[in-house]
Amino acid sequence: VFKAERAEKVDNVMKVKDWMDAWFNAYIVGHVKLRTEERYRLAIKRYIVPFIGDLPLDDSLTGMKVQMFLNELHNYGGQNGGKLAARTVNAARMILNSAFKRAVGEHLMATNPVQLTKPIKAEPAVIRPLTQQECQMLVNSAWQEPNKAMWIAVVIALETGFRKSEI
């Protein structure tokens, strides 16, 4: 869907990549923490521009097109064309929403198409409890450590169900 539209030349209309660059430099650089700035820069470079950067920043960019971009990013935007985590896709969605909200304020688009999209739902993690044999192997391994604090932590975790951060 996006490949065909990316190939078209758009005259007299700012492209998404040009707006993202202008918005980033005007509203993000020097206005947010350095780590946030780096996350935004990476998301724009790695996820937004390659997928929709060549699309025109105008009302032809609909909510459905943005949703299709988010879905495509989720399904094929990861390493080697694999899945990309919902959290990462939703972070890119949040960045687009902020940038497009400002574009509406600048009268570059009439509406913000991101407002018409739905966040990507995270797939619940599959948790597999240890078998009794695996628990015994873990306890035995921890017992071999010179520092018996590890053994105590393992036994407490196994007996109570505490997570590592709760011990």
mmCIF file of C-alpha atoms in Angstrom:
data_model
loop_
_atom_site.group_PDB
_atom_site.id
_atom_site.type_symbol
_atom_site.label_atom_id
_atom_site.label_comp_id
_atom_site.label_asym_id
_atom_site.label_seq_id
_atom_site.Cartn_x
_atom_site.Cartn_y
_atom_site.Cartn_z
ATOM 1 C CA VAL A 1 0.000 0.000 0.000
ATOM 2 C CA PHE A 2 2.658 2.497 1.008
ATOM 3 C CA LYS A 3 5.280 1.490 -1.549
ATOM 4 C CA ALA A 4 3.164 2.676 -4.495
ATOM 5 C CA GLU A 5 2.319 5.958 -2.817
ATOM 6 C CA ARG A 6 5.927 6.497 -1.749
ATOM 7 C CA ALA A 7 7.057 6.250 -5.352
ATOM 8 C CA GLU A 8 4.835 9.139 -6.462
ATOM 9 C CA LYS A 9 6.396 12.577 -6.539
ATOM 10 C CA VAL A 10 4.422 15.160 -4.616
ATOM 11 C CA ASP A 11 4.817 18.731 -5.820
ATOM 12 C CA ASN A 12 4.011 21.806 -3.732
ATOM 13 C CA VAL A 13 3.000 19.745 -0.714
ATOM 14 C CA MET A 14 5.274 19.039 2.221
ATOM 15 C CA LYS A 15 6.070 15.376 2.715
ATOM 16 C CA VAL A 16 5.731 13.619 6.055
ATOM 17 C CA LYS A 17 9.529 13.209 6.322
ATOM 18 C CA ASP A 18 10.072 16.962 5.801
ATOM 19 C CA TRP A 19 7.501 17.832 8.454
ATOM 20 C CA MET A 20 8.914 15.296 10.908
ATOM 21 C CA ASP A 21 12.366 16.839 10.464
ATOM 22 C CA ALA A 22 11.075 20.415 10.865
ATOM 23 C CA TRP A 23 8.852 19.488 13.846
ATOM 24 C CA PHE A 24 11.654 17.563 15.543
ATOM 25 C CA ASN A 25 14.129 20.434 15.223
ATOM 26 C CA ALA A 26 11.644 23.126 16.251
ATOM 27 C CA TYR A 27 9.745 21.436 19.058
ATOM 28 C CA ILE A 28 11.811 18.545 20.361
ATOM 29 C CA VAL A 29 15.517 19.442 20.208
ATOM 30 C CA GLY A 30 16.356 21.379 23.352
ATOM 31 C CA HIS A 31 12.824 21.071 24.750
ATOM 32 C CA VAL A 32 12.898 17.514 26.096
ATOM 33 C CA LYS A 33 15.409 15.404 27.988
ATOM 34 C CA LEU A 34 18.310 14.139 25.897
ATOM 35 C CA ARG A 35 17.223 10.487 26.214
ATOM 36 C CA THR A 36 13.706 11.374 25.007
ATOM 37 C CA GLU A 37 15.177 13.305 22.099
ATOM 38 C CA GLU A 38 17.266 10.268 21.112
ATOM 39 C CA ARG A 39 14.248 7.925 21.310
ATOM 40 C CA TYR A 40 12.238 10.282 19.105
ATOM 41 C CA ARG A 41 15.093 10.639 16.610
ATOM 42 C CA LEU A 42 15.489 6.855 16.378
ATOM 43 C CA ALA A 43 11.750 6.205 15.987
ATOM 44 C CA ILE A 44 11.438 8.811 13.248
ATOM 45 C CA LYS A 45 14.502 7.540 11.383
ATOM 46 C CA ARG A 46 13.872 3.815 11.805
ATOM 47 C CA TYR A 47 10.086 3.494 11.730
ATOM 48 C CA ILE A 48 8.223 6.559 10.503
ATOM 49 C CA VAL A 49 10.268 7.881 7.569
ATOM 50 C CA PRO A 50 10.929 4.515 5.871
ATOM 51 C CA PHE A 51 7.225 3.621 5.899
ATOM 52 C CA ILE A 52 5.362 6.897 5.317
ATOM 53 C CA GLY A 53 8.046 9.562 4.905
ATOM 54 C CA ASP A 54 7.335 10.164 1.215
ATOM 55 C CA LEU A 55 3.571 10.578 1.644
ATOM 56 C CA PRO A 56 2.171 14.106 1.383
ATOM 57 C CA LEU A 57 1.377 15.886 4.617
ATOM 58 C CA ASP A 58 -2.176 16.808 3.684
ATOM 59 C CA ASP A 59 -5.717 15.533 3.999
ATOM 60 C CA SER A 60 -5.019 12.577 1.696
ATOM 61 C CA LEU A 61 -3.262 11.067 4.716
ATOM 62 C CA THR A 62 -6.299 9.434 6.304
ATOM 63 C CA GLY A 63 -6.798 7.617 9.564
ATOM 64 C CA MET A 64 -7.097 4.367 7.641
ATOM 65 C CA LYS A 65 -3.723 4.910 5.932
ATOM 66 C CA VAL A 66 -2.091 5.651 9.277
ATOM 67 C CA GLN A 67 -3.735 2.581 10.839
ATOM 68 C CA MET A 68 -2.484 0.454 7.948
ATOM 69 C CA PHE A 69 0.991 1.904 8.532
ATOM 70 C CA LEU A 70 0.805 1.003 12.239
ATOM 71 C CA ASN A 71 -0.375 -2.520 11.424
ATOM 72 C CA GLU A 72 2.379 -2.961 8.832
ATOM 73 C CA LEU A 73 4.970 -1.608 11.249
ATOM 74 C CA HIS A 74 3.786 -4.049 13.922
ATOM 75 C CA ASN A 75 3.769 -7.052 11.592
ATOM 76 C CA TYR A 76 6.896 -6.373 9.497
ATOM 77 C CA GLY A 77 8.844 -3.517 11.104
ATOM 78 C CA GLY A 78 11.088 -5.632 13.312
ATOM 79 C CA GLN A 79 14.469 -7.136 12.587
ATOM 80 C CA ASN A 80 14.582 -9.088 9.331
ATOM 81 C CA GLY A 81 10.985 -8.121 8.560
ATOM 82 C CA GLY A 82 9.612 -9.736 11.712
ATOM 83 C CA LYS A 83 7.136 -8.464 14.274
ATOM 84 C CA LEU A 84 7.805 -5.237 16.114
ATOM 85 C CA ALA A 85 6.660 -4.933 19.727
ATOM 86 C CA ALA A 86 3.318 -3.220 20.278
ATOM 87 C CA ARG A 87 4.983 -0.856 22.756
ATOM 88 C CA THR A 88 7.444 0.322 20.075
ATOM 89 C CA VAL A 89 4.687 0.784 17.493
ATOM 90 C CA ASN A 90 2.559 2.709 19.980
ATOM 91 C CA ALA A 91 5.540 4.932 20.811
ATOM 92 C CA ALA A 92 5.850 5.760 17.095
ATOM 93 C CA ARG A 93 2.083 6.404 17.054
ATOM 94 C CA MET A 94 2.430 8.822 19.972
ATOM 95 C CA ILE A 95 5.254 10.687 18.192
ATOM 96 C CA LEU A 96 3.184 10.923 14.993
ATOM 97 C CA ASN A 97 0.180 12.116 16.976
ATOM 98 C CA SER A 98 2.199 14.900 18.568
ATOM 99 C CA ALA A 99 3.778 15.953 15.263
ATOM 100 C CA PHE A 100 0.494 15.856 13.346
ATOM 101 C CA LYS A 101 -1.318 17.752 16.097
ATOM 102 C CA ARG A 102 1.219 20.531 15.601
ATOM 103 C CA ALA A 103 0.797 20.276 11.790
ATOM 104 C CA VAL A 104 -2.953 20.873 12.253
ATOM 105 C CA GLY A 105 -2.111 23.901 14.403
ATOM 106 C CA GLU A 106 0.144 25.165 11.614
ATOM 107 C CA HIS A 107 -2.709 24.674 9.081
ATOM 108 C CA LEU A 108 -0.733 22.087 7.106
ATOM 109 C CA MET A 109 -3.571 19.571 7.497
ATOM 110 C CA ALA A 110 -7.201 20.012 8.490
ATOM 111 C CA THR A 111 -7.358 17.052 10.872
ATOM 112 C CA ASN A 112 -4.968 14.760 12.687
ATOM 113 C CA PRO A 113 -5.414 11.276 11.169
ATOM 114 C CA VAL A 114 -3.661 9.606 14.122
ATOM 115 C CA GLN A 115 -6.677 10.522 16.255
ATOM 116 C CA LEU A 116 -8.708 8.073 14.162
ATOM 117 C CA THR A 117 -6.386 5.122 14.804
ATOM 118 C CA LYS A 118 -6.355 2.495 17.514
ATOM 119 C CA PRO A 119 -3.235 1.591 19.463
ATOM 120 C CA ILE A 120 -1.754 -1.821 18.790
ATOM 121 C CA LYS A 121 -2.692 -4.304 21.503
ATOM 122 C CA ALA A 122 0.174 -6.030 23.231
ATOM 123 C CA GLU A 123 0.103 -9.789 23.060
ATOM 124 C CA PRO A 124 0.072 -11.238 26.567
ATOM 125 C CA ALA A 125 3.306 -12.896 27.595
ATOM 126 C CA VAL A 126 3.199 -16.658 27.835
ATOM 127 C CA ILE A 127 4.371 -17.684 31.260
ATOM 128 C CA ARG A 128 5.520 -21.242 31.762
ATOM 129 C CA PRO A 129 6.105 -22.238 35.368
ATOM 130 C CA LEU A 130 9.159 -24.320 36.176
ATOM 131 C CA THR A 131 8.672 -28.038 36.561
ATOM 132 C CA GLN A 132 9.495 -29.658 39.887
ATOM 133 C CA GLN A 133 12.680 -31.075 38.348
ATOM 134 C CA GLU A 134 13.711 -27.615 37.061
ATOM 135 C CA CYS A 135 13.051 -26.129 40.520
ATOM 136 C CA GLN A 136 15.275 -28.758 42.137
ATOM 137 C CA MET A 137 18.037 -28.116 39.590
ATOM 138 C CA LEU A 138 17.824 -24.369 40.303
ATOM 139 C CA VAL A 139 18.027 -24.895 44.069
ATOM 140 C CA ASN A 140 20.990 -27.275 43.678
ATOM 141 C CA SER A 141 22.777 -24.838 41.380
ATOM 142 C CA ALA A 142 22.229 -21.950 43.794
ATOM 143 C CA TRP A 143 23.539 -24.098 46.664
ATOM 144 C CA GLN A 144 26.833 -24.517 44.782
ATOM 145 C CA GLU A 145 27.420 -20.758 44.834
ATOM 146 C CA PRO A 146 29.909 -19.600 47.498
ATOM 147 C CA ASN A 147 27.517 -16.858 48.587
ATOM 148 C CA LYS A 148 24.508 -18.602 50.138
ATOM 149 C CA ALA A 149 22.415 -15.439 49.695
ATOM 150 C CA MET A 150 21.659 -16.651 46.160
ATOM 151 C CA TRP A 151 20.350 -19.956 47.522
ATOM 152 C CA ILE A 152 18.171 -18.117 50.049
ATOM 153 C CA ALA A 153 16.776 -15.832 47.317
ATOM 154 C CA VAL A 154 15.997 -18.810 45.051
ATOM 155 C CA VAL A 155 14.237 -20.724 47.831
ATOM 156 C CA ILE A 156 12.194 -17.668 48.836
ATOM 157 C CA ALA A 157 11.203 -17.021 45.213
ATOM 158 C CA LEU A 158 10.193 -20.640 44.620
ATOM 159 C CA GLU A 159 8.257 -20.979 47.875
ATOM 160 C CA THR A 160 6.421 -17.652 47.717
ATOM 161 C CA GLY A 161 6.123 -16.978 43.987
ATOM 162 C CA PHE A 162 7.899 -13.662 44.398
ATOM 163 C CA ARG A 163 9.486 -12.118 41.350
ATOM 164 C CA LYS A 164 13.172 -11.221 41.353
ATOM 165 C CA SER A 165 12.431 -7.558 42.020
ATOM 166 C CA GLU A 166 10.243 -8.431 45.016
ATOM 167 C CA ILE A 167 12.876 -10.369 46.947
#
